mmCIF file of C-alpha atoms in Angstrom:
data_model
loop_
_atom_site.group_PDB
_atom_site.id
_atom_site.type_symbol
_atom_site.label_atom_id
_atom_site.label_comp_id
_atom_site.label_asym_id
_atom_site.label_seq_id
_atom_site.Cartn_x
_atom_site.Cartn_y
_atom_site.Cartn_z
ATOM 1 C CA UNK A 1 9.248 4.383 -12.264
ATOM 2 C CA UNK A 2 9.076 0.717 -13.234
ATOM 3 C CA UNK A 3 6.042 -0.896 -14.799
ATOM 4 C CA UNK A 4 6.033 -4.700 -14.715
ATOM 5 C CA UNK A 5 2.544 -5.125 -16.142
ATOM 6 C CA UNK A 6 3.938 -5.368 -19.705
ATOM 7 C CA UNK A 7 6.972 -6.970 -21.245
ATOM 8 C CA UNK A 8 8.813 -10.237 -20.946
ATOM 9 C CA UNK A 9 10.604 -11.388 -17.835
ATOM 10 C CA UNK A 10 13.935 -10.757 -19.568
ATOM 11 C CA UNK A 11 12.838 -7.158 -20.013
ATOM 12 C CA UNK A 12 11.828 -6.993 -16.347
ATOM 13 C CA UNK A 13 15.302 -8.079 -15.293
ATOM 14 C CA UNK A 14 16.861 -5.459 -17.589
ATOM 15 C CA UNK A 15 14.633 -2.740 -16.092
ATOM 16 C CA UNK A 16 15.682 -3.774 -12.595
ATOM 17 C CA UNK A 17 19.372 -3.563 -13.592
ATOM 18 C CA UNK A 18 18.814 -0.119 -15.102
ATOM 19 C CA UNK A 19 16.990 1.129 -12.009
ATOM 20 C CA UNK A 20 19.798 0.129 -9.651
ATOM 21 C CA UNK A 21 22.450 1.491 -12.050
ATOM 22 C CA UNK A 22 20.599 4.820 -12.122
ATOM 23 C CA UNK A 23 20.427 4.885 -8.309
ATOM 24 C CA UNK A 24 24.178 4.263 -8.034
ATOM 25 C CA UNK A 25 24.847 7.024 -10.567
ATOM 26 C CA UNK A 26 22.749 9.604 -8.691
ATOM 27 C CA UNK A 27 23.501 8.823 -5.061
ATOM 28 C CA UNK A 28 22.419 9.666 -2.473
ATOM 29 C CA UNK A 29 19.265 7.921 -3.645
ATOM 30 C CA UNK A 30 16.373 5.843 -2.408
ATOM 31 C CA UNK A 31 14.765 3.051 -4.408
ATOM 32 C CA UNK A 32 11.163 2.700 -3.247
ATOM 33 C CA UNK A 33 9.274 -0.427 -4.338
ATOM 34 C CA UNK A 34 5.555 -0.332 -3.539
ATOM 35 C CA UNK A 35 3.739 -3.664 -3.212
ATOM 36 C CA UNK A 36 7.089 -5.407 -3.114
ATOM 37 C CA UNK A 37 5.336 -8.716 -2.407
ATOM 38 C CA UNK A 38 4.191 -8.808 -6.053
ATOM 39 C CA UNK A 39 7.816 -8.633 -7.200
ATOM 40 C CA UNK A 40 9.367 -10.696 -4.404
ATOM 41 C CA UNK A 41 6.762 -13.373 -3.697
ATOM 42 C CA UNK A 42 8.115 -16.518 -2.042
ATOM 43 C CA UNK A 43 9.871 -18.434 -4.773
ATOM 44 C CA UNK A 44 8.392 -21.814 -5.649
ATOM 45 C CA UNK A 45 5.643 -21.305 -3.056
ATOM 46 C CA UNK A 46 2.634 -21.904 -5.278
ATOM 47 C CA UNK A 47 1.632 -23.570 -8.548
ATOM 48 C CA UNK A 48 1.360 -20.081 -10.066
ATOM 49 C CA UNK A 49 4.995 -19.293 -9.257
ATOM 50 C CA UNK A 50 7.116 -19.786 -12.358
ATOM 51 C CA UNK A 51 10.798 -20.069 -13.178
ATOM 52 C CA UNK A 52 10.576 -16.648 -14.870
ATOM 53 C CA UNK A 53 9.095 -15.072 -11.723
ATOM 54 C CA UNK A 54 11.887 -16.638 -9.679
ATOM 55 C CA UNK A 55 14.557 -15.201 -11.980
ATOM 56 C CA UNK A 56 13.059 -11.720 -11.578
ATOM 57 C CA UNK A 57 13.210 -12.131 -7.780
ATOM 58 C CA UNK A 58 16.783 -13.415 -8.059
ATOM 59 C CA UNK A 59 17.722 -10.319 -10.064
ATOM 60 C CA UNK A 60 16.329 -8.033 -7.345
ATOM 61 C CA UNK A 61 18.314 -9.909 -4.678
ATOM 62 C CA UNK A 62 21.478 -9.728 -6.778
ATOM 63 C CA UNK A 63 21.090 -5.968 -7.255
ATOM 64 C CA UNK A 64 20.445 -5.382 -3.546
ATOM 65 C CA UNK A 65 23.561 -7.403 -2.711
ATOM 66 C CA UNK A 66 25.453 -5.287 -5.261
ATOM 67 C CA UNK A 67 24.705 -2.051 -3.394
ATOM 68 C CA UNK A 68 25.426 -3.481 0.045
ATOM 69 C CA UNK A 69 28.833 -1.768 0.158
ATOM 70 C CA UNK A 70 27.647 1.272 -1.783
ATOM 71 C CA UNK A 71 27.127 4.251 0.502
ATOM 72 C CA UNK A 72 23.987 6.343 0.157
ATOM 73 C CA UNK A 73 21.856 3.970 -1.905
ATOM 74 C CA UNK A 74 18.902 2.705 0.099
ATOM 75 C CA UNK A 75 16.125 0.277 -0.798
ATOM 76 C CA UNK A 76 12.707 0.623 0.839
ATOM 77 C CA UNK A 77 9.768 -1.678 0.164
ATOM 78 C CA UNK A 78 6.124 -1.392 1.188
ATOM 79 C CA UNK A 79 3.572 -4.178 1.388
ATOM 80 C CA UNK A 80 0.244 -5.179 2.897
ATOM 81 C CA UNK A 81 1.314 -8.846 2.781
ATOM 82 C CA UNK A 82 4.709 -9.148 4.511
ATOM 83 C CA UNK A 83 4.240 -12.876 5.093
ATOM 84 C CA UNK A 84 4.103 -13.435 1.293
ATOM 85 C CA UNK A 85 7.580 -11.973 0.705
ATOM 86 C CA UNK A 86 10.456 -14.324 -0.058
ATOM 87 C CA UNK A 87 12.423 -14.840 3.178
ATOM 88 C CA UNK A 88 15.717 -14.205 1.380
ATOM 89 C CA UNK A 89 14.761 -10.542 0.976
ATOM 90 C CA UNK A 90 14.396 -10.089 4.737
ATOM 91 C CA UNK A 91 17.798 -11.495 5.684
ATOM 92 C CA UNK A 92 20.497 -9.287 7.183
ATOM 93 C CA UNK A 93 22.028 -6.764 4.818
ATOM 94 C CA UNK A 94 19.012 -6.685 2.529
ATOM 95 C CA UNK A 95 15.624 -5.430 3.784
ATOM 96 C CA UNK A 96 16.454 -6.598 7.270
ATOM 97 C CA UNK A 97 14.495 -3.941 9.189
ATOM 98 C CA UNK A 98 10.704 -4.243 9.175
ATOM 99 C CA UNK A 99 8.548 -1.386 10.421
ATOM 100 C CA UNK A 100 4.814 -1.824 10.925
ATOM 101 C CA UNK A 101 2.701 1.225 10.194
ATOM 102 C CA UNK A 102 -0.460 0.423 12.149
ATOM 103 C CA UNK A 103 -4.000 1.206 11.139
ATOM 104 C CA UNK A 104 -5.323 4.551 12.390
ATOM 105 C CA UNK A 105 -6.945 4.715 15.817
ATOM 106 C CA UNK A 106 -10.218 6.468 16.660
ATOM 107 C CA UNK A 107 -8.754 9.984 16.750
ATOM 108 C CA UNK A 108 -6.777 9.466 13.534
ATOM 109 C CA UNK A 109 -9.869 8.140 11.730
ATOM 110 C CA UNK A 110 -11.873 11.140 12.924
ATOM 111 C CA UNK A 111 -9.208 13.472 11.517
ATOM 112 C CA UNK A 112 -9.172 11.517 8.254
ATOM 113 C CA UNK A 113 -12.931 11.973 7.852
ATOM 114 C CA UNK A 114 -12.500 15.714 8.456
ATOM 115 C CA UNK A 115 -9.650 15.842 5.936
ATOM 116 C CA UNK A 116 -11.433 13.934 3.166
ATOM 117 C CA UNK A 117 -14.689 15.857 3.645
ATOM 118 C CA UNK A 118 -13.177 19.344 3.818
ATOM 119 C CA UNK A 119 -14.175 20.203 0.231
ATOM 120 C CA UNK A 120 -17.705 18.835 0.553
ATOM 121 C CA UNK A 121 -20.685 20.948 1.576
ATOM 122 C CA UNK A 122 -21.720 19.296 4.848
ATOM 123 C CA UNK A 123 -25.041 19.286 6.660
ATOM 124 C CA UNK A 124 -25.000 20.372 10.303
ATOM 125 C CA UNK A 125 -25.518 16.802 11.523
ATOM 126 C CA UNK A 126 -22.233 15.396 10.119
ATOM 127 C CA UNK A 127 -20.273 13.929 13.037
ATOM 128 C CA UNK A 128 -16.739 12.766 12.187
ATOM 129 C CA UNK A 129 -16.269 11.276 15.667
ATOM 130 C CA UNK A 130 -19.359 9.065 15.244
ATOM 131 C CA UNK A 131 -18.122 7.982 11.793
ATOM 132 C CA UNK A 132 -14.744 7.076 13.267
ATOM 133 C CA UNK A 133 -16.487 4.921 15.884
ATOM 134 C CA UNK A 134 -18.281 3.012 13.105
ATOM 135 C CA UNK A 135 -15.059 2.249 11.205
ATOM 136 C CA UNK A 136 -12.684 0.330 13.507
ATOM 137 C CA UNK A 137 -9.750 -1.300 11.664
ATOM 138 C CA UNK A 138 -10.399 0.779 8.548
ATOM 139 C CA UNK A 139 -7.382 2.227 6.775
ATOM 140 C CA UNK A 140 -6.935 5.766 5.507
ATOM 141 C CA UNK A 141 -7.575 4.470 1.978
ATOM 142 C CA UNK A 142 -10.851 2.880 3.154
ATOM 143 C CA UNK A 143 -12.005 6.168 4.690
ATOM 144 C CA UNK A 144 -11.068 8.172 1.601
ATOM 145 C CA UNK A 145 -13.035 5.729 -0.565
ATOM 146 C CA UNK A 146 -16.068 5.932 1.748
ATOM 147 C CA UNK A 147 -16.087 9.745 1.598
ATOM 148 C CA UNK A 148 -15.766 9.785 -2.196
ATOM 149 C CA UNK A 149 -18.540 7.225 -2.623
ATOM 150 C CA UNK A 150 -20.819 9.123 -0.251
ATOM 151 C CA UNK A 151 -20.367 12.321 -2.275
ATOM 152 C CA UNK A 152 -21.002 10.544 -5.593
ATOM 153 C CA UNK A 153 -24.088 8.753 -4.268
ATOM 154 C CA UNK A 154 -25.531 11.966 -2.790
ATOM 155 C CA UNK A 155 -24.858 13.836 -6.041
ATOM 156 C CA UNK A 156 -26.661 11.139 -8.042
ATOM 157 C CA UNK A 157 -29.590 11.195 -5.610
ATOM 158 C CA UNK A 158 -30.006 14.992 -5.815
ATOM 159 C CA UNK A 159 -29.093 15.360 -9.515
ATOM 160 C CA UNK A 160 -27.695 18.744 -8.606
ATOM 161 C CA UNK A 161 -24.396 20.163 -7.396
ATOM 162 C CA UNK A 162 -26.292 22.168 -4.784
ATOM 163 C CA UNK A 163 -26.687 19.670 -1.961
ATOM 164 C CA UNK A 164 -25.322 19.097 1.524
ATOM 165 C CA UNK A 165 -23.822 15.774 2.497
ATOM 166 C CA UNK A 166 -25.590 14.361 5.547
ATOM 167 C CA UNK A 167 -24.627 11.954 8.291
ATOM 168 C CA UNK A 168 -27.121 9.483 6.803
ATOM 169 C CA UNK A 169 -25.300 9.673 3.442
ATOM 170 C CA UNK A 170 -22.004 8.900 5.101
ATOM 171 C CA UNK A 171 -23.357 6.125 7.312
ATOM 172 C CA UNK A 172 -24.972 4.515 4.258
ATOM 173 C CA UNK A 173 -21.592 4.666 2.492
ATOM 174 C CA UNK A 174 -19.924 3.016 5.511
ATOM 175 C CA UNK A 175 -22.543 0.243 5.605
ATOM 176 C CA UNK A 176 -22.304 -0.361 1.864
ATOM 177 C CA UNK A 177 -18.504 -0.351 1.965
ATOM 178 C CA UNK A 178 -18.464 -3.007 4.687
ATOM 179 C CA UNK A 179 -20.696 -5.234 2.518
ATOM 180 C CA UNK A 180 -18.863 -4.781 -0.762
ATOM 181 C CA UNK A 181 -15.192 -4.226 0.124
ATOM 182 C CA UNK A 182 -12.559 -6.164 1.969
ATOM 183 C CA UNK A 183 -11.674 -4.121 5.021
ATOM 184 C CA UNK A 184 -7.933 -4.537 5.522
ATOM 185 C CA UNK A 185 -6.672 -6.422 8.565
ATOM 186 C CA UNK A 186 -3.063 -6.148 9.706
ATOM 187 C CA UNK A 187 -1.523 -9.573 9.108
ATOM 188 C CA UNK A 188 -0.165 -11.734 11.889
ATOM 189 C CA UNK A 189 3.350 -11.375 10.433
ATOM 190 C CA UNK A 190 4.524 -8.742 12.896
ATOM 191 C CA UNK A 191 3.128 -10.605 15.906
ATOM 192 C CA UNK A 192 4.973 -13.744 14.770
ATOM 193 C CA UNK A 193 8.162 -11.766 14.189
ATOM 194 C CA UNK A 194 8.096 -10.137 17.641
ATOM 195 C CA UNK A 195 7.309 -13.455 19.340
ATOM 196 C CA UNK A 196 10.288 -15.085 17.640
ATOM 197 C CA UNK A 197 12.720 -12.306 18.666
#
């Protein structure tokens, strides 16, 4: 597990080298980089982009190129901002296959509400289908957060662990979440990519 929140950029590059060396030593292996856009942001794309950031990105590209002919070492990246990733990373032989994991539909959101509320004591009026209808374009993380906030708010209101979560509690959490949080929208990146192909 790599942590880039501390240390110098020289240390970051060394950690990247060590990670790929470890993967080659223990193949078959998968290197998974979450929020890869933070590590591989388009080089020189903004005033905040620095030479040091660019050298870290260059190190990642160099390491990926180094495993190109190495069987059974795979690199997978995840991001909510694919259009922010340096184009060099998406070229053939690197992370050349992009797969969109779409936001959940109505039925999936309904099941997510059921899943995240299964440990809560629910009032008879709780309707997961109605909650799903009120949360179009919400992600699984959004729904989990809504359920947790509804439970905390209801607990604070009752000042007791002996309470039932109501539909009104959950709908209030949905309304408050929409006001205070940025509901995620799938970027246009994949539409642009499919139009170009």
